XYZ file of C-alpha atoms in Angstrom:
458
model
C 9.923 14.154 -20.748
C 9.012 10.784 -22.272
C 9.838 7.600 -20.374
C 10.591 4.469 -22.458
C 8.205 1.590 -21.875
C 10.953 -0.820 -20.767
C 11.994 1.705 -18.124
C 8.426 1.947 -16.836
C 8.285 -1.848 -16.591
C 11.639 -2.055 -14.808
C 10.656 0.676 -12.366
C 7.314 -1.050 -11.710
C 9.060 -4.141 -10.328
C 9.954 -2.175 -7.203
C 6.299 -1.772 -6.363
C 5.697 -5.425 -7.144
C 8.289 -6.171 -4.461
C 6.784 -3.675 -2.023
C 3.344 -5.201 -2.473
C 4.559 -8.702 -1.718
C 5.374 -7.212 1.686
C 2.585 -4.667 2.022
C -0.288 -6.910 0.936
C 0.844 -9.804 3.089
C 0.988 -7.523 6.115
C -2.311 -5.838 5.316
C -4.214 -9.083 4.742
C -2.524 -11.586 7.031
C -0.240 -9.930 9.621
C -2.839 -9.690 12.399
C -4.182 -13.157 11.569
C -0.622 -14.557 11.589
C 0.098 -13.036 14.992
C -3.112 -14.352 16.629
C -3.671 -17.698 14.900
C -0.133 -18.857 13.977
C 2.383 -17.156 16.274
C -0.141 -17.372 19.113
C -0.367 -13.957 20.781
C -3.508 -12.058 21.790
C -5.363 -9.759 19.400
C -4.874 -6.790 21.750
C -1.109 -7.338 21.963
C -0.900 -7.813 18.197
C -2.759 -4.553 17.634
C -0.416 -2.743 20.011
C 2.597 -4.037 18.058
C 1.179 -2.788 14.762
C 0.547 0.637 16.266
C 3.586 0.961 18.518
C 6.196 1.165 15.766
C 4.443 4.267 14.410
C 6.147 6.241 17.188
C 9.515 5.399 15.627
C 8.191 6.177 12.173
C 7.555 9.783 13.188
C 11.358 10.165 13.284
C 12.478 7.576 10.727
C 10.293 8.607 7.786
C 11.397 12.287 7.721
C 15.002 11.100 8.136
C 14.625 8.830 5.093
C 13.304 11.775 3.083
C 15.992 14.197 4.250
C 18.870 11.761 3.627
C 17.663 10.733 0.182
C 17.128 14.383 -0.843
C 20.720 15.135 0.165
C 22.282 12.099 -1.509
C 24.523 12.938 -4.470
C 25.962 10.112 -6.565
C 26.468 9.489 -10.270
C 23.446 7.145 -10.051
C 21.242 9.926 -8.655
C 19.635 10.619 -5.285
C 17.111 7.806 -4.915
C 18.299 4.772 -6.892
C 21.216 3.908 -4.538
C 18.801 3.693 -1.603
C 16.445 1.349 -3.443
C 19.283 -1.011 -4.409
C 21.214 -0.758 -1.132
C 18.295 -1.627 1.138
C 16.872 -4.441 -1.031
C 18.526 -7.435 0.671
C 18.224 -6.245 4.317
C 14.581 -5.340 3.685
C 13.838 -8.783 2.244
C 15.644 -10.509 5.118
C 13.572 -8.659 7.751
C 10.429 -9.531 5.787
C 11.259 -13.236 6.064
C 12.100 -12.972 9.771
C 8.788 -11.226 10.503
C 6.869 -14.380 9.587
C 8.902 -16.890 11.575
C 7.232 -18.474 14.609
C 9.764 -19.284 17.365
C 8.499 -21.785 19.911
C 8.855 -19.476 22.915
C 6.664 -18.186 25.723
C 4.062 -15.529 24.964
C 6.121 -12.585 26.247
C 9.126 -13.637 24.174
C 6.894 -14.064 21.132
C 5.503 -10.567 21.617
C 9.041 -9.178 21.887
C 10.069 -11.053 18.731
C 7.055 -9.804 16.801
C 7.540 -6.216 17.988
C 11.261 -6.193 17.165
C 11.042 -7.727 13.705
C 7.997 -5.634 12.745
C 9.588 -2.355 13.886
C 12.842 -3.054 12.047
C 10.939 -4.091 8.925
C 8.958 -0.856 8.967
C 12.150 1.167 9.409
C 13.726 -0.484 6.376
C 10.466 -0.005 4.490
C 10.949 3.744 4.980
C 14.515 3.764 3.687
C 13.484 1.666 0.692
C 10.012 2.884 -0.247
C 10.459 6.612 0.354
C 13.308 6.826 -2.203
C 11.447 4.424 -4.516
C 8.285 6.532 -4.474
C 10.338 9.726 -4.834
C 12.075 8.210 -7.855
C 8.706 8.022 -9.608
C 8.276 11.741 -9.039
C 11.529 12.684 -10.856
C 11.386 10.348 -13.869
C 9.240 12.850 -15.798
C 7.549 16.216 -15.409
C 4.772 15.450 -17.913
C 1.395 14.874 -16.245
C 0.214 12.197 -18.675
C 3.556 10.392 -18.591
C 3.486 10.507 -14.797
C 0.071 8.826 -14.814
C 1.417 6.272 -17.297
C 4.430 5.502 -15.098
C 2.137 5.110 -12.097
C -0.260 2.903 -14.067
C 2.470 0.506 -15.208
C 3.833 0.555 -11.685
C 0.518 -0.569 -10.304
C 0.105 -3.275 -12.894
C 3.131 -4.911 -11.237
C 1.674 -4.104 -7.825
C -1.630 -5.710 -8.785
C 0.082 -8.861 -10.041
C 1.944 -9.094 -6.722
C -1.335 -8.534 -4.897
C -2.993 -11.361 -6.843
C -0.102 -13.659 -5.936
C -0.320 -12.771 -2.243
C -4.086 -12.864 -1.896
C -4.785 -15.887 -4.086
C -1.702 -18.062 -3.534
C -0.532 -17.470 0.041
C -2.927 -19.778 1.885
C -2.643 -22.607 -0.687
C 1.167 -22.283 -0.588
C 1.190 -22.355 3.225
C -0.842 -25.543 3.143
C 1.198 -27.122 0.324
C 4.659 -26.278 1.667
C 3.847 -26.795 5.326
C 2.046 -30.125 4.818
C -0.153 -29.409 7.818
C 2.489 -27.450 9.776
C 1.269 -23.834 9.568
C 4.456 -22.369 11.069
C 6.668 -24.127 8.532
C 4.286 -23.270 5.701
C 4.319 -19.564 6.522
C 8.126 -19.496 6.911
C 8.730 -21.140 3.519
C 6.074 -19.141 1.680
C 7.315 -15.787 2.935
C 10.907 -16.873 2.318
C 10.060 -17.339 -1.371
C 8.366 -13.933 -1.480
C 11.382 -12.316 0.187
C 13.883 -13.655 -2.368
C 11.643 -12.481 -5.224
C 11.282 -9.044 -3.612
C 15.042 -8.549 -3.268
C 15.644 -9.404 -6.935
C 12.861 -7.108 -8.182
C 14.088 -4.155 -6.120
C 17.607 -4.406 -7.509
C 16.318 -4.630 -11.088
C 14.038 -1.643 -10.455
C 16.870 0.515 -9.148
C 19.045 -0.168 -12.190
C 16.188 0.351 -14.682
C 14.884 3.828 -13.821
C 16.443 7.225 -14.565
C 16.199 10.474 -12.623
C 15.417 13.378 -14.967
C 14.302 16.168 -12.604
C 16.763 17.814 -10.229
C 16.323 20.582 -7.659
C 17.121 24.131 -8.855
C 20.935 24.411 -9.285
C 21.264 27.158 -6.659
C 19.223 25.277 -4.039
C 21.043 24.527 -0.793
C 20.020 21.901 1.800
C 17.739 23.476 4.376
C 15.803 21.128 6.651
C 13.797 23.900 8.330
C 12.709 25.269 4.974
C 11.837 21.770 3.713
C 9.666 21.278 6.777
C 8.017 24.678 6.480
C 7.371 24.425 2.749
C 5.862 20.947 2.916
C 3.581 21.585 5.888
C 2.440 24.895 4.398
C 1.517 23.243 1.107
C -2.273 22.731 0.947
C -2.167 19.876 -1.615
C 0.339 18.009 0.552
C -1.880 18.321 3.626
C -4.884 17.071 1.667
C -2.943 14.082 0.306
C -1.483 13.283 3.729
C -4.996 13.141 5.212
C -6.308 11.092 2.300
C -3.433 8.593 2.489
C -3.683 8.242 6.262
C -7.392 7.400 6.285
C -7.183 5.374 3.090
C -4.602 2.990 4.513
C -6.303 2.794 7.899
C -9.315 1.597 5.958
C -7.463 -0.817 3.676
C -5.599 -2.428 6.587
C -8.739 -2.657 8.729
C -10.818 -4.137 5.913
C -8.102 -6.526 4.738
C -7.422 -7.825 8.248
C -11.117 -8.154 9.068
C -11.824 -10.084 5.863
C -9.341 -12.767 6.969
C -11.458 -13.350 10.059
C -14.720 -12.978 8.101
C -13.788 -15.872 5.814
C -12.187 -17.900 8.585
C -15.104 -17.779 11.021
C -18.233 -16.835 9.031
C -18.024 -18.122 5.449
C -18.657 -21.879 4.897
C -15.394 -23.738 4.226
C -16.407 -25.617 1.060
C -14.044 -24.761 -1.850
C -15.442 -22.255 -4.338
C -13.259 -23.555 -7.180
C -12.255 -27.176 -7.614
C -10.698 -28.645 -10.753
C -8.341 -31.377 -11.956
C -4.925 -30.411 -13.355
C -2.680 -33.179 -14.713
C -4.722 -35.734 -12.839
C -4.419 -33.887 -9.531
C -7.355 -32.306 -7.714
C -6.777 -28.585 -7.101
C -9.125 -26.622 -4.828
C -9.180 -22.937 -3.945
C -10.635 -21.956 -0.590
C -13.297 -19.202 -0.535
C -10.936 -16.437 0.635
C -8.296 -17.156 -2.021
C -10.991 -17.309 -4.716
C -12.574 -14.060 -3.495
C -9.217 -12.298 -3.543
C -8.179 -13.728 -6.922
C -11.375 -12.581 -8.631
C -11.221 -9.150 -7.022
C -7.610 -8.623 -8.025
C -8.177 -9.892 -11.565
C -10.864 -7.222 -11.987
C -8.556 -4.655 -10.381
C -5.776 -5.614 -12.791
C -7.920 -5.055 -15.888
C -9.322 -1.798 -14.496
C -5.883 -0.440 -13.504
C -4.567 -1.100 -17.016
C -7.519 0.468 -18.844
C -9.266 3.133 -16.771
C -6.929 5.612 -14.961
C -5.492 7.286 -18.058
C -8.847 7.509 -19.834
C -10.743 8.878 -16.831
C -8.052 11.316 -15.667
C -7.549 12.676 -19.217
C -11.269 13.400 -19.502
C -12.224 14.451 -15.964
C -8.915 15.140 -14.192
C -7.259 13.148 -11.437
C -9.098 14.834 -8.574
C -12.624 14.353 -9.945
C -11.901 10.750 -10.934
C -10.527 9.963 -7.475
C -13.528 11.511 -5.668
C -16.167 9.626 -7.654
C -14.353 6.284 -7.578
C -13.610 6.467 -3.842
C -17.213 7.443 -3.035
C -18.476 4.405 -4.969
C -15.948 2.241 -3.121
C -17.429 3.416 0.203
C -20.952 2.512 -0.936
C -20.020 -0.986 -2.112
C -17.968 -1.641 1.048
C -20.950 -0.783 3.248
C -22.937 -3.343 1.269
C -21.027 -6.236 2.866
C -23.086 -5.703 6.016
C -26.264 -6.725 4.184
C -24.981 -9.811 2.331
C -25.234 -13.206 3.996
C -21.826 -14.829 4.546
C -23.061 -18.008 2.842
C -24.059 -16.145 -0.350
C -21.205 -16.800 -2.777
C -22.951 -14.844 -5.538
C -23.620 -11.843 -3.298
C -20.059 -11.714 -1.973
C -18.521 -12.014 -5.442
C -20.837 -9.348 -6.871
C -19.836 -6.858 -4.177
C -16.198 -7.865 -4.601
C -16.402 -7.129 -8.340
C -18.127 -3.764 -7.880
C -15.774 -2.627 -5.116
C -12.679 -3.708 -7.078
C -13.856 -1.955 -10.241
C -14.620 1.278 -8.367
C -11.396 1.355 -6.363
C -8.939 0.341 -9.122
C -8.535 3.761 -10.841
C -7.547 5.396 -7.547
C -4.520 3.123 -7.070
C -2.108 4.695 -9.600
C -3.686 8.135 -9.288
C -2.621 8.442 -5.631
C 1.078 8.353 -6.507
C 0.714 10.305 -9.746
C -0.942 13.062 -7.710
C 1.927 12.985 -5.213
C 4.326 13.791 -8.057
C 2.078 16.761 -8.818
C 2.294 17.786 -5.146
C 6.112 17.841 -5.329
C 5.823 20.038 -8.420
C 3.311 22.303 -6.648
C 5.642 22.820 -3.699
C 8.472 23.805 -6.074
C 6.099 25.981 -8.118
C 5.004 27.963 -5.035
C 8.270 28.134 -3.066
C 10.987 27.764 -5.700
C 12.468 25.001 -3.530
C 12.178 21.266 -4.366
C 12.299 18.506 -1.725
C 10.873 15.443 -3.476
C 12.112 12.950 -0.901
C 10.732 14.952 2.001
C 7.353 15.340 0.271
C 7.089 11.593 -0.291
C 8.453 10.778 3.182
C 5.415 12.389 4.765
C 3.102 10.354 2.586
C 4.970 7.117 3.327
C 4.605 7.957 7.028
C 0.853 8.479 6.514
C 0.687 5.146 4.679
C 2.525 3.250 7.408
C 0.682 5.016 10.226
C -2.598 4.142 8.544
C -1.461 0.562 8.009
C -0.508 0.158 11.667
C -3.549 1.922 13.073
C -5.920 0.032 10.780
C -4.505 -3.328 11.856
C -4.577 -2.258 15.495
C -8.166 -1.049 15.177
C -9.180 -4.418 13.787
C -7.599 -6.139 16.776
C -9.274 -3.735 19.203
C -12.674 -4.172 17.553
C -12.400 -7.955 17.696
C -11.304 -7.870 21.329
C -14.096 -5.451 22.264
C -16.718 -7.738 20.712
C -15.346 -10.854 22.460
C -13.386 -12.584 19.681
C -11.504 -15.754 20.745
C -9.080 -17.429 18.267
C -9.714 -21.055 17.216
C -13.203 -21.111 18.754
C -16.807 -20.847 17.684
C -17.576 -17.148 17.806
C -20.373 -15.609 19.833
C -23.102 -13.471 18.255
C -21.320 -10.408 19.601
C -18.015 -11.397 17.964
C -19.796 -12.076 14.668
C -21.366 -8.596 14.821
C -17.941 -7.062 15.370
C -16.494 -8.861 12.352
C -19.444 -7.790 10.160
C -19.029 -4.144 11.176
C -15.276 -4.321 10.540
C -15.816 -5.413 6.917
C -18.629 -2.983 6.108
C -19.708 0.234 7.831
C -16.469 1.039 9.666
C -14.217 0.892 6.556
C -16.929 2.648 4.519
C -16.621 5.560 6.950
C -12.848 5.624 6.398
C -13.267 5.833 2.629
C -15.798 8.650 3.110
C -13.296 10.693 5.132
C -10.845 10.246 2.252
C -13.443 11.670 -0.145
C -13.864 14.716 2.106
C -10.080 15.269 2.176
C -9.998 15.329 -1.621
C -12.326 18.324 -1.741
C -9.478 20.341 -0.155
C -6.975 19.233 -2.845
C -6.611 22.315 -5.117
C -4.662 20.892 -8.091
C -7.175 20.672 -10.893
C -6.481 19.623 -14.469
C -5.982 23.293 -15.458
C -3.682 23.993 -12.486
C -1.497 21.012 -13.354
C -1.021 22.294 -16.914
C -0.113 25.768 -15.685
C 2.419 24.354 -13.194
C 4.087 22.233 -15.842
C 4.458 25.132 -18.259
C 5.917 27.535 -15.682
C 8.277 24.956 -14.190
C 9.513 23.998 -17.671
C 10.345 27.662 -18.299
C 12.257 27.933 -15.015
C 14.293 24.790 -15.725
C 15.483 25.930 -19.157
């Protein structure tokens, strides 16, 4: 099943939208809560973790409902389009800073964050599932995922490189106003991209014609599937690590790296400067962009998705640990590690979701029953649980080491920040590598699955 290039591009816009939200939350949510909204790191961490209780019910519900949706537009596209505007609106509300007392601020943050995560489930679970039914060809699936993550990487560059300069430019010294306007712009863009994505993609794979809805069987089949369990574990620890590292790096650059601009130039007679964190992120994401475009297909064709993922993630762990040994004032050292880590991690980005499409095929191959939405719902839950726990862990680590916002940090607090950007996330990546050894879908297995499923569907 070949997918036209324009369709891949249109579909990819949905992940561009998701990453405007996801990257902003991963990199800046904890920092926004402590240094802009003005609540404690411990309370902020509890908010990020607390909504995961609701997710345990919401994410499976999103999968079950999308699997059982029947319209002339398919199962998953109506959900992507229908939730676009409410999702974007909650995104904008989550970065407003009402001038209330601390308890009211905590309640506001908890409410908007929980609702945003709920809508994320009803938008991103169908969106991710849609990628799993656009084609049954392994190489095309990797291609769809690669184009998808080109858009995601562009959105990531925008968020990581432009957010702080935009906050400063639009707020004119008022951080609360700057954040509200910046995120408002992102939210409008996200809503438009999601609608375009929903109307661009096509669903080509359907469940077996005789299949009847059966929630108990969906649950049993998915939890019994070894590849799904391996990918759930990988995703959970991967996003714990990404959220922890991303949040910690905000504090690392805020309180440890000298504030002198790393890039300063004149454009149309106006002096433009990029702060160290924005420059660091921009360079890292530029390298990621090039690597995502060029490497995943080549490496997975030659070595298989599993082997490529294991090697690249292991190298990512090594380079992440290296941040402990580099002085915070060493621009060259920080950029070198940034480049190496970005290059190593980039091929894993599209492979994660391409492999999840293979997992949905594997479940159908073994059981004769397909539940694409339910398969992806579990992974979206693992992603969000990891995101929340990683952000919470960062807050707990900072609190445990004596971090105080807007103050000169003690030696203990500095040690906590250094550990949170190096050895602790390196351990998380290592656990992900271990989980991959239990993932049984090799290159040969994937070919066999595709052939047998093609025969069944004829």
